[in-house]
Short mmCIF file of N, CA and C in Angstrom, two decimals:
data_model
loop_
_atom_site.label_atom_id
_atom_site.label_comp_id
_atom_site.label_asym_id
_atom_site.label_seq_id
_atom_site.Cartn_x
_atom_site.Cartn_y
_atom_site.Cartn_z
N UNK J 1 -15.22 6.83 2.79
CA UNK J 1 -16.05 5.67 2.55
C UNK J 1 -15.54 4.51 3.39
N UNK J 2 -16.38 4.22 4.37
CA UNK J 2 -15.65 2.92 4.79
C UNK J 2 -16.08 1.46 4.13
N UNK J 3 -15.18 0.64 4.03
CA UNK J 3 -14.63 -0.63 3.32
C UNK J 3 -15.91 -1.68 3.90
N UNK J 4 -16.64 -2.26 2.69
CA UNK J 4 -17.33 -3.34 3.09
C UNK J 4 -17.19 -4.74 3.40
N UNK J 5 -16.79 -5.36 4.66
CA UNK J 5 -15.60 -6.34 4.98
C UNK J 5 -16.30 -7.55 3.51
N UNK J 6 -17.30 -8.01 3.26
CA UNK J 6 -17.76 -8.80 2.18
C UNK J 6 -19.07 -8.41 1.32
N UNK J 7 -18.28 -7.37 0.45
CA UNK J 7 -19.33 -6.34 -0.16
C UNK J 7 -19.95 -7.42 -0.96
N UNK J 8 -21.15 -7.44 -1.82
CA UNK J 8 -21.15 -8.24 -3.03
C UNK J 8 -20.98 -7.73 -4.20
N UNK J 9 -21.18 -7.90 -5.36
CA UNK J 9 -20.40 -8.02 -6.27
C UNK J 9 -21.28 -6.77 -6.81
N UNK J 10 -22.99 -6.53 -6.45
CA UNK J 10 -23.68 -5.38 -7.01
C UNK J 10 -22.98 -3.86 -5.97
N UNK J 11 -22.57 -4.18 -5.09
CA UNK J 11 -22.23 -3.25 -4.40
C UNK J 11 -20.99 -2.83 -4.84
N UNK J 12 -20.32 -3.63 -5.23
CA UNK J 12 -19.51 -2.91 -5.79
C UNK J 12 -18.82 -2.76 -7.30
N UNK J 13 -20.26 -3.56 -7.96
CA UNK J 13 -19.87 -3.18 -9.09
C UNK J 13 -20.82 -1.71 -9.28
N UNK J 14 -21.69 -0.78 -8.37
CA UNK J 14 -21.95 0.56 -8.22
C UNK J 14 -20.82 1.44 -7.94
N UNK J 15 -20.12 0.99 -7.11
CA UNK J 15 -18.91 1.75 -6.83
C UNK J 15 -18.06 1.61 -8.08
N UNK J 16 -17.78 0.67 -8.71
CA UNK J 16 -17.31 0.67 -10.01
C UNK J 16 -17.44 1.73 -10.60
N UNK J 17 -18.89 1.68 -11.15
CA UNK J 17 -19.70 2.27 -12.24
C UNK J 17 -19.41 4.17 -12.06
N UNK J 18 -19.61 4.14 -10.19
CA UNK J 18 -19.56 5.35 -9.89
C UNK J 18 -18.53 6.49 -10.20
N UNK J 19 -17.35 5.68 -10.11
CA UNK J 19 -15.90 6.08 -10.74
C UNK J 19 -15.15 6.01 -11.97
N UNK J 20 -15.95 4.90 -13.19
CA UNK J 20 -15.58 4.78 -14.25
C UNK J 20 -15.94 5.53 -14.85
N UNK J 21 -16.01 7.17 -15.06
CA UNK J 21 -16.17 8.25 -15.70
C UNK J 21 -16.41 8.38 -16.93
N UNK J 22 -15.39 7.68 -17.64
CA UNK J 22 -15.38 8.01 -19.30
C UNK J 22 -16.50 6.32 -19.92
N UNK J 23 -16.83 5.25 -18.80
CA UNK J 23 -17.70 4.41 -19.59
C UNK J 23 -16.86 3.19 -19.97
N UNK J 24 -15.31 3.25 -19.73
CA UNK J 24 -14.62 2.41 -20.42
C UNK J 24 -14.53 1.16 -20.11
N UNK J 25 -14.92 0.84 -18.62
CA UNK J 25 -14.89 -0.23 -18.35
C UNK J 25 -13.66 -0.70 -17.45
N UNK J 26 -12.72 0.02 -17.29
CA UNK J 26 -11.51 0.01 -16.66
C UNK J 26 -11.38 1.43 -15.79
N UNK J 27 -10.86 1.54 -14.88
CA UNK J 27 -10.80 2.83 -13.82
C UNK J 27 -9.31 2.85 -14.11
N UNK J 28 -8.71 4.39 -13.84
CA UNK J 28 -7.34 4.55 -13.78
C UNK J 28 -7.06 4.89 -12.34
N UNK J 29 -5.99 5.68 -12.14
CA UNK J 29 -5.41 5.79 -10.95
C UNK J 29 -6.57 7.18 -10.52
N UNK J 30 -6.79 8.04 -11.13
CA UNK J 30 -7.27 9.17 -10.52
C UNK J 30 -8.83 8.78 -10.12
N UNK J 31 -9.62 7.78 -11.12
CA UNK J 31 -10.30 7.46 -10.77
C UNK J 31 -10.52 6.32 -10.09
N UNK J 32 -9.61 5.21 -9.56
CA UNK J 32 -9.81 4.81 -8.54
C UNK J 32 -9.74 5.39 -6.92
N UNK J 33 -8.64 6.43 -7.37
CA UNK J 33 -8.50 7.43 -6.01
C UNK J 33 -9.54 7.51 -5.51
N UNK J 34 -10.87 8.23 -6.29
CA UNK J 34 -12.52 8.80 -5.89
C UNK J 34 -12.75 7.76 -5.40
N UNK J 35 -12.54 6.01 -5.66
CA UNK J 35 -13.35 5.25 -5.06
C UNK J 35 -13.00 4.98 -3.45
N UNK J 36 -11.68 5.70 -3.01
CA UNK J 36 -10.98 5.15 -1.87
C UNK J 36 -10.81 5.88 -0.83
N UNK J 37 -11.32 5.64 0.24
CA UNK J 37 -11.12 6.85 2.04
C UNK J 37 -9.66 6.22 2.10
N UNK J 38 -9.54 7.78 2.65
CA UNK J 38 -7.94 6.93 4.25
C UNK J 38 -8.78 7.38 5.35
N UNK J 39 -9.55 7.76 5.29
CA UNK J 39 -10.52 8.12 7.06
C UNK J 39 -10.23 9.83 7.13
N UNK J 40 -9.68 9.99 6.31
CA UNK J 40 -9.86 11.78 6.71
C UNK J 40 -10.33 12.83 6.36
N UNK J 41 -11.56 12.38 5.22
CA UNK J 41 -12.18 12.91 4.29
C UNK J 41 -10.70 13.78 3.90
N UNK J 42 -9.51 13.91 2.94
CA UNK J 42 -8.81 13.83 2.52
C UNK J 42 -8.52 12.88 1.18
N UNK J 43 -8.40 13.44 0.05
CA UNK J 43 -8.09 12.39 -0.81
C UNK J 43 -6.83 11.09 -0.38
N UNK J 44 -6.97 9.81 -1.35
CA UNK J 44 -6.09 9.05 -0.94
C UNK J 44 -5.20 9.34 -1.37
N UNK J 45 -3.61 8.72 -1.02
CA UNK J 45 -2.27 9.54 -1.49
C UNK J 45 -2.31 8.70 -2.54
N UNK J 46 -2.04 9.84 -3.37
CA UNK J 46 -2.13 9.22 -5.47
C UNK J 46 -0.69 8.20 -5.48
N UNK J 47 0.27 8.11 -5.10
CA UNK J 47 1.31 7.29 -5.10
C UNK J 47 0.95 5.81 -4.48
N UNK J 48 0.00 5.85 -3.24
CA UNK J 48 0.01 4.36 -3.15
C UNK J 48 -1.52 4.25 -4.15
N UNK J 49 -2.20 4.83 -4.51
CA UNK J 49 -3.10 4.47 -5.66
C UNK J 49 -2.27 3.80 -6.67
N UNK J 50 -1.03 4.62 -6.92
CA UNK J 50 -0.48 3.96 -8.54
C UNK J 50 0.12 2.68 -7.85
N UNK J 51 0.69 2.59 -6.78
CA UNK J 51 1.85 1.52 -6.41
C UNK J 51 0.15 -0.13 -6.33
N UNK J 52 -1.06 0.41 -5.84
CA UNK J 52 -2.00 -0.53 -6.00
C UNK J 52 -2.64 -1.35 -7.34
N UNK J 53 -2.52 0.03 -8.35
CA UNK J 53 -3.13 -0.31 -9.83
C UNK J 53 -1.82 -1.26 -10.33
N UNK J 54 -0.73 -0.89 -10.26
CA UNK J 54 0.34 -1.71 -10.86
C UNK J 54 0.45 -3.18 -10.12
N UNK J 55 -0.26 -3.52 -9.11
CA UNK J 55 -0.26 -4.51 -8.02
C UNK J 55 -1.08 -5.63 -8.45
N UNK J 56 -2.61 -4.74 -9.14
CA UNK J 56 -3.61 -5.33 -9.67
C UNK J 56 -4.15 -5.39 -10.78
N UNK J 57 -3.66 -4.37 -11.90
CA UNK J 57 -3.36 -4.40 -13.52
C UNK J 57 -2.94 -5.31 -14.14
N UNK J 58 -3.69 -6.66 -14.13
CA UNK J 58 -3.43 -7.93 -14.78
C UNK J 58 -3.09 -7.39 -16.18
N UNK J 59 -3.52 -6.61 -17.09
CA UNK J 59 -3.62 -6.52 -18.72
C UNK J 59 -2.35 -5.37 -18.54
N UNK J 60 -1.77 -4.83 -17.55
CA UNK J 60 -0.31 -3.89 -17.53
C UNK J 60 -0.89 -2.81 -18.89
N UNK J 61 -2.17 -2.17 -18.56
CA UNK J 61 -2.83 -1.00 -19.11
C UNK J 61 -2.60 0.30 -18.15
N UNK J 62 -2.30 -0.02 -16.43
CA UNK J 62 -2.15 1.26 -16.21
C UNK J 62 -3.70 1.79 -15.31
N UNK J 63 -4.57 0.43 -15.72
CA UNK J 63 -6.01 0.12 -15.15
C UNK J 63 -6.62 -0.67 -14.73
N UNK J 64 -7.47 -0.60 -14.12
CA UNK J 64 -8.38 -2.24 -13.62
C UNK J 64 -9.31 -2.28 -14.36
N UNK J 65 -9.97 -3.56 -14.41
CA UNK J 65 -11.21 -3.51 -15.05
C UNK J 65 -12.25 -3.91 -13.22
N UNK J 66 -13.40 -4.59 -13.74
CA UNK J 66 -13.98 -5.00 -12.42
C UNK J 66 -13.32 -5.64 -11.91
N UNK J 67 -13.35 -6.80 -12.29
CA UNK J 67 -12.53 -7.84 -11.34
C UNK J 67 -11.36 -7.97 -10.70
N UNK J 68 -10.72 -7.28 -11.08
CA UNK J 68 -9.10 -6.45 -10.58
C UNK J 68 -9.77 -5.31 -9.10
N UNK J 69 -10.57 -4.09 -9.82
CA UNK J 69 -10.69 -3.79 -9.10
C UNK J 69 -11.73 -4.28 -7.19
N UNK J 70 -12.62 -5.58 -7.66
CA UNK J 70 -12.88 -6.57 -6.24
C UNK J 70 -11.92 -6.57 -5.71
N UNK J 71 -11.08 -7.49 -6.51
CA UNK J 71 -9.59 -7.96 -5.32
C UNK J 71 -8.80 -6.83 -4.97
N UNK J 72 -8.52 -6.05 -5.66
CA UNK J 72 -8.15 -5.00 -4.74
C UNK J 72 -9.08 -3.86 -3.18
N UNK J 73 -9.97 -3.72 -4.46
CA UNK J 73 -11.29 -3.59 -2.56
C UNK J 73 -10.66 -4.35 -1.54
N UNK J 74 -10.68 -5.65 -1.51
CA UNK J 74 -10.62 -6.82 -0.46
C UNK J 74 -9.14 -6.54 0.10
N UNK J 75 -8.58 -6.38 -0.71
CA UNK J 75 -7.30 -5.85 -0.50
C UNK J 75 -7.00 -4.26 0.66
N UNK J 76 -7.39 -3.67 0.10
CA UNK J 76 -7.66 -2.42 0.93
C UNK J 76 -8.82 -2.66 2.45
N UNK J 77 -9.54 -3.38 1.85
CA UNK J 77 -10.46 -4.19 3.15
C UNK J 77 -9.43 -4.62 3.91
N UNK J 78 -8.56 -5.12 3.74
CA UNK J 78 -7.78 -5.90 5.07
C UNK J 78 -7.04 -5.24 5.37
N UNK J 79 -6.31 -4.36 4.52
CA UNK J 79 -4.96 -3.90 4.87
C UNK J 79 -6.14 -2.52 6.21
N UNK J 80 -7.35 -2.16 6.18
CA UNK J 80 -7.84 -1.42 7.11
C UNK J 80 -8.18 -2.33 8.30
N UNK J 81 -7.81 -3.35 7.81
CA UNK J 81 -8.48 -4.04 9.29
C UNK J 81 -7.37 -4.18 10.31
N UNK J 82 -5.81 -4.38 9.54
CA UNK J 82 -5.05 -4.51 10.03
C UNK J 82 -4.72 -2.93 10.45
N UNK J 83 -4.79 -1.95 9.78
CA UNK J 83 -4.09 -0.62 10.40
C UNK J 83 -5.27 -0.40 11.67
N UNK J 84 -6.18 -0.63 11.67
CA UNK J 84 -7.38 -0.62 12.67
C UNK J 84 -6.69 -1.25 13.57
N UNK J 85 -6.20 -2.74 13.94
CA UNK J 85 -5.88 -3.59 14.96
C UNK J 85 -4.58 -3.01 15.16
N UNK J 86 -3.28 -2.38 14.63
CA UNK J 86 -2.37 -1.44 15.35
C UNK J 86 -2.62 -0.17 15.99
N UNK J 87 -3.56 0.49 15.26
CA UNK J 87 -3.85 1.93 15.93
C UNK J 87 -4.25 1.74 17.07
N UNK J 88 -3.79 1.25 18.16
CA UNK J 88 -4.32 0.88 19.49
C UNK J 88 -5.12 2.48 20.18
N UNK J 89 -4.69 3.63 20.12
CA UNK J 89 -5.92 4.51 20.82
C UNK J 89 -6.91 5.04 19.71
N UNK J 90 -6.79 4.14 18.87
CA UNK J 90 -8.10 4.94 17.78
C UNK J 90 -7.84 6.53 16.99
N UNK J 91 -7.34 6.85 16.74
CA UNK J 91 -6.28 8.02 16.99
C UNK J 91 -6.95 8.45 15.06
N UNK J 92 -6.67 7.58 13.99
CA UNK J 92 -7.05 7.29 12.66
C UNK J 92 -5.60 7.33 12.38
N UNK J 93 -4.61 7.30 12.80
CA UNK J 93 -2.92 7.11 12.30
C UNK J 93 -2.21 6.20 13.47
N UNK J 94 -1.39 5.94 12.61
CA UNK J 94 -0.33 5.27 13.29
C UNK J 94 1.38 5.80 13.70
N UNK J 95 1.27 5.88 14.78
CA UNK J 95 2.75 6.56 15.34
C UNK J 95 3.61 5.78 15.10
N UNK J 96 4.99 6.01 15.74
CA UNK J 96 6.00 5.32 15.48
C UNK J 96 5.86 3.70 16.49
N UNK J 97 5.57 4.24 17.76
CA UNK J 97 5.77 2.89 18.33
C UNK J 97 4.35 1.70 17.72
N UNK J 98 3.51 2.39 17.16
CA UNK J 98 2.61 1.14 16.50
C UNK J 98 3.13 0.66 15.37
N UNK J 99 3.60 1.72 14.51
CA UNK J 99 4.51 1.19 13.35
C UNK J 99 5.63 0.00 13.88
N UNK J 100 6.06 0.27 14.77
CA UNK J 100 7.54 -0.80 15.02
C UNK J 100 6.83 -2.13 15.59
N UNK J 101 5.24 -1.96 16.48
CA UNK J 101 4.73 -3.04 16.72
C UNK J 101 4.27 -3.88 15.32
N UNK J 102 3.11 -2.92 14.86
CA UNK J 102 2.93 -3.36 13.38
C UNK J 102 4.33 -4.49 12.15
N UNK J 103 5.66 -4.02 12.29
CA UNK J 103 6.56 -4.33 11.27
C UNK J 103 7.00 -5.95 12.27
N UNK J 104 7.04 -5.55 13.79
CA UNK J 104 7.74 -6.66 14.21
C UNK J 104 6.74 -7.88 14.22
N UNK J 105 5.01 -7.53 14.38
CA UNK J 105 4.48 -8.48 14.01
C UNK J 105 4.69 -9.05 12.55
N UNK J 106 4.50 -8.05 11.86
CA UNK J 106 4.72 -8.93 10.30
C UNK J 106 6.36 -9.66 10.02
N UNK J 107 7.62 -9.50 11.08
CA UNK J 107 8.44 -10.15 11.14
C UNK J 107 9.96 -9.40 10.67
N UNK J 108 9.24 -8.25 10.48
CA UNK J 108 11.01 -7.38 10.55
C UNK J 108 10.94 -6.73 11.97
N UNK J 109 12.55 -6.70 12.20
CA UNK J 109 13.24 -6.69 13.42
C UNK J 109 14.26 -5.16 12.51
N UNK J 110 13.41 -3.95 13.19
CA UNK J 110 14.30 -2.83 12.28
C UNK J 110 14.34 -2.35 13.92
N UNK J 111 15.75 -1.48 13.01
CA UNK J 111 15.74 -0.52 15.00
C UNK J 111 14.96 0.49 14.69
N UNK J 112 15.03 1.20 16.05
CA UNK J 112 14.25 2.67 16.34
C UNK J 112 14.06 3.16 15.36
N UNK J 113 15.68 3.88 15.17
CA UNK J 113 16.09 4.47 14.25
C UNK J 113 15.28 4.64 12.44
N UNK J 114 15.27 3.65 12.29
CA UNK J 114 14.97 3.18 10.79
C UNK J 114 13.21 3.42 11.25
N UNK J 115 12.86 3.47 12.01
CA UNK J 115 11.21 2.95 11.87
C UNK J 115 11.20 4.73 12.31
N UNK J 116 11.60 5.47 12.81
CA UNK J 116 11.46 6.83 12.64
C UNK J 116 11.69 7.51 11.72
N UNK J 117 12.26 7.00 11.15
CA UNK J 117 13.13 7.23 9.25
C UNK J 117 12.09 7.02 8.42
N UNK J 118 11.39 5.78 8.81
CA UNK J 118 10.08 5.36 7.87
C UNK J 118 9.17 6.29 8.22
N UNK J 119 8.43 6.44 9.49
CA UNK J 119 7.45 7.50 9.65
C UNK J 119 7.62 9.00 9.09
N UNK J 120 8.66 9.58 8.99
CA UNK J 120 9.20 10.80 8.82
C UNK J 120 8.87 10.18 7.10
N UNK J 121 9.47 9.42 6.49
CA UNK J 121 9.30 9.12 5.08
C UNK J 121 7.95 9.38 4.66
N UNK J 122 7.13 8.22 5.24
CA UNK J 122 5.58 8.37 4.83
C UNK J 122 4.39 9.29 5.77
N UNK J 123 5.43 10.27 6.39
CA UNK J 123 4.22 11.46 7.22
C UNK J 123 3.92 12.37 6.31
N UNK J 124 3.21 12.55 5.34
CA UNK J 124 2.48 13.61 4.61
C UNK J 124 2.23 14.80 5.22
N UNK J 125 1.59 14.59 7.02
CA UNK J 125 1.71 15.90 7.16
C UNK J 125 2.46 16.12 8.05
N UNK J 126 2.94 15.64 8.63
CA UNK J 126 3.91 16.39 9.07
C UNK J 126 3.39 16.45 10.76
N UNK J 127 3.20 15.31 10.89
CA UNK J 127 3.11 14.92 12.76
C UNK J 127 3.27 13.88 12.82
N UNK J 128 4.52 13.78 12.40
CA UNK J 128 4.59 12.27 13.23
C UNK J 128 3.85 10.67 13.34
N UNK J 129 3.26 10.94 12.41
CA UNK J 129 2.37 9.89 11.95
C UNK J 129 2.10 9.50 11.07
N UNK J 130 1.53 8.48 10.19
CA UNK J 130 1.07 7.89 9.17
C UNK J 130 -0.29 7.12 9.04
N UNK J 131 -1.30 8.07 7.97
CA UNK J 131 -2.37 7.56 8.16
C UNK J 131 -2.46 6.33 7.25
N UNK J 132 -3.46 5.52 7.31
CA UNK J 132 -3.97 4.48 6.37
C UNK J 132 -3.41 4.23 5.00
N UNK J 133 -3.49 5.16 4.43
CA UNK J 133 -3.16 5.28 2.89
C UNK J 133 -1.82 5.15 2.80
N UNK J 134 -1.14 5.82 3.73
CA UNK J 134 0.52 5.97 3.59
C UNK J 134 1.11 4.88 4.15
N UNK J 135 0.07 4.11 5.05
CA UNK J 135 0.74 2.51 5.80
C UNK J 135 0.68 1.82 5.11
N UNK J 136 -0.72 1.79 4.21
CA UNK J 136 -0.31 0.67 3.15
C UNK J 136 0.93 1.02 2.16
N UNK J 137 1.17 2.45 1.60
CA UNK J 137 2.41 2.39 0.36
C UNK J 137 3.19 1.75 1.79
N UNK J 138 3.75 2.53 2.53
CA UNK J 138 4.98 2.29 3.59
C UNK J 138 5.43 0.87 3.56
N UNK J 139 4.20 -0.10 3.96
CA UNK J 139 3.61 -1.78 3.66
C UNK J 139 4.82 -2.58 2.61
N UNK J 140 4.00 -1.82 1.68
CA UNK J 140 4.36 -2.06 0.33
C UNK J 140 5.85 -1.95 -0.82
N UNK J 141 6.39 -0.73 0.02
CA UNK J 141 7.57 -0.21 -0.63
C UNK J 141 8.28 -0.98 0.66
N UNK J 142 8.13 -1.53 1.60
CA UNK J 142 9.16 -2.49 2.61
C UNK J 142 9.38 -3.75 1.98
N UNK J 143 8.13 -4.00 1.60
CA UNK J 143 8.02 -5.64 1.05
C UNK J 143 8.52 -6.03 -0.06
N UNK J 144 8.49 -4.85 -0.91
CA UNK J 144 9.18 -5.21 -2.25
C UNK J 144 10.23 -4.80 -2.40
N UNK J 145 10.95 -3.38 -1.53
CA UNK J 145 12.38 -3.58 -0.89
C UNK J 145 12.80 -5.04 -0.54
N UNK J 146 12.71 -5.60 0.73
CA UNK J 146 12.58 -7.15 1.02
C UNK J 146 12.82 -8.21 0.19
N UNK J 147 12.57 -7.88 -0.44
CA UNK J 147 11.79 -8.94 -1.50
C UNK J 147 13.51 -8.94 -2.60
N UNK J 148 13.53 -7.90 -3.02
CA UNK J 148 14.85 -7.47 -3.87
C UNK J 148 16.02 -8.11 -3.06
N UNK J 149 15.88 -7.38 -1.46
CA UNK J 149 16.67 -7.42 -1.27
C UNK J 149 16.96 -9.65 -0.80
N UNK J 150 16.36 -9.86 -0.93
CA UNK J 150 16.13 -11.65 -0.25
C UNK J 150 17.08 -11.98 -1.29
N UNK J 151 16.22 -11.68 -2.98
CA UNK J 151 16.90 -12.43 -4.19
C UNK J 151 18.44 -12.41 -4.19
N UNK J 152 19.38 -11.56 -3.10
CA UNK J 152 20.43 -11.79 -3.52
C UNK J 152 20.88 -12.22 -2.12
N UNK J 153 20.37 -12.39 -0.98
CA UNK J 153 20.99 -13.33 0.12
C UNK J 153 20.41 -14.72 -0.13
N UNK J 154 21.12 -15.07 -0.55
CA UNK J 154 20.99 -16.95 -1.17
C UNK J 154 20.93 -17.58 0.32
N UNK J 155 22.19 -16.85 1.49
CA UNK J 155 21.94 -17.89 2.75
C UNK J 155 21.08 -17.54 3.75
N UNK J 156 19.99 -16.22 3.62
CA UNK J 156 19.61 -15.31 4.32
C UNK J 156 19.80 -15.51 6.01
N UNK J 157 21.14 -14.63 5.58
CA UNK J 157 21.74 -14.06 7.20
C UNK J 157 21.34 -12.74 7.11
N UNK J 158 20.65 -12.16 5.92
CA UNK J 158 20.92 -10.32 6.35
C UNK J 158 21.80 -9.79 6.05
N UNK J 159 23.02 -10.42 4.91
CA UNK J 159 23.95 -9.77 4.57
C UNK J 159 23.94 -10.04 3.15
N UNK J 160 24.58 -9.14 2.13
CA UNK J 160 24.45 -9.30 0.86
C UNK J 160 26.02 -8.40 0.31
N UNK J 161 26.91 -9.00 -0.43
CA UNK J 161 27.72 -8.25 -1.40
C UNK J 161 26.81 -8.24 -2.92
N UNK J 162 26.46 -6.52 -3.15
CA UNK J 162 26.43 -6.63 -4.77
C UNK J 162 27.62 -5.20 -4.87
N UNK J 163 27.82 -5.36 -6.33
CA UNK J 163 28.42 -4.37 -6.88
C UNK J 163 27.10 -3.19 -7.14
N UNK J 164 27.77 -1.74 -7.02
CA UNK J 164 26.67 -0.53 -6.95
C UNK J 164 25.61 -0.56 -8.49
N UNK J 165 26.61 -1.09 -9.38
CA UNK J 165 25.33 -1.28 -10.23
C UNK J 165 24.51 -2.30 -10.38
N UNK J 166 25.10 -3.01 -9.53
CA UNK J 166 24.06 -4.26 -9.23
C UNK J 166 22.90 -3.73 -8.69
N UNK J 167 23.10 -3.03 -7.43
CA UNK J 167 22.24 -2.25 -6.85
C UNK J 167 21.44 -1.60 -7.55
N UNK J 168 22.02 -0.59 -8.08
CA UNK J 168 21.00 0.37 -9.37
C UNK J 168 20.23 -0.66 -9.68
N UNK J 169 20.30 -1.28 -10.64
CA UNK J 169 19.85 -2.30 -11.48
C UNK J 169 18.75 -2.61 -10.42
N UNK J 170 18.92 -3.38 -9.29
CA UNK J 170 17.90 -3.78 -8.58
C UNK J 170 16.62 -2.63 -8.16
N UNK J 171 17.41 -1.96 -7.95
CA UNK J 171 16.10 -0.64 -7.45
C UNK J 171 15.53 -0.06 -8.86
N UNK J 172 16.40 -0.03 -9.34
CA UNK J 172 15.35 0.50 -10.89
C UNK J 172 14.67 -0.10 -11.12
N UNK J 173 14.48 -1.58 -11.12
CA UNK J 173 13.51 -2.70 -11.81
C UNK J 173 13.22 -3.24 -10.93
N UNK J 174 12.52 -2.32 -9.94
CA UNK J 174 11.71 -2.79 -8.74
C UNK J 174 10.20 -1.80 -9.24
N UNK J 175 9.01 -2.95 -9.23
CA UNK J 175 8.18 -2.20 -9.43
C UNK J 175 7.34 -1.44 -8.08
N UNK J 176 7.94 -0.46 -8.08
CA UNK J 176 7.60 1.20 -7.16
C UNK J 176 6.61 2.45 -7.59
#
């Protein structure tokens, strides 16, 4: 299904309707999956589905209702516009050297190394690449890595002493 850059609100409260199976008024993860392409007629990867519902689950049910699920559309709307504007040969994935263009535009400075580490992480199948679905978790599990990791460089140089269960502690109660 491709993403309607400013769907309206009947358009996608059909797509709603289309996926809310049981009537409830809220979609879960399996059924928001049905509402979502990565471009490969392939289902979307159920992990960044859940890492999205927990993103946009204002009521922390585990579900969206409509309006959760708009902003997330819009959400997935951009994040394709942006994997669109890295995939420079049209290809429907992103390799490593678009990934490292992709991260250094958004402002991390990772080496080679690590950004082949990431692709190999989020390649599902197993070439070297990462489609749509897996750029956004990839996105996502950087940022809120990041994010953890900021709260404890107070002078942010990029360096941090915690103790290992500090660590634990941080990655456990990172919502992933």
């Amino acid at each position: 299904m491709a993403y309607v850059a400013n769907p309206d609100r009947n358009f996608l409260f059909d797509v709603f309707n289309g996926v809310d199976r049981d009537r409830s008024g809220l979609i879960n993860a399996d059924e928001l999956g049905m509402a979502l392409s990565n471009g490969t007629w392939s289902p979307f990867n159920p992990e960044t589905v859940r890492l999205m519902i927990g993103m946009f689950d204002k009521q922390n049910q585990g579900q969206v209702n409509f309006d959760d699920f708009a902003a997330l559309w819009k959400y997935v709307t951009d994040w394709q516009n942006c994997f669109r504007s890295f995939d420079r040969d049209n290809s429907g994935n992103i390799d490593k050297n678009e990934l490292q263009t992709a991260l250094t535009t958004f402002g991390y400075r990772l080496s080679e190394s690590l950004v082949e580490t990431m692709v190999r992480k989020f390649d599902r199948q197993g070439n070297g690449t990462i489609l749509f679905d897996d750029f956004i978790q990839c996105c996502i599990v950087l940022h809120t890595l990041t994010s953890a990791f900021r709260q404890h460089d107070a002078d942010g140089d990029g360096v941090i002493t915690i103790q290992y269960e500090q660590f634990l502690n941080m990655v456990m109660n990172m919502k992933l």
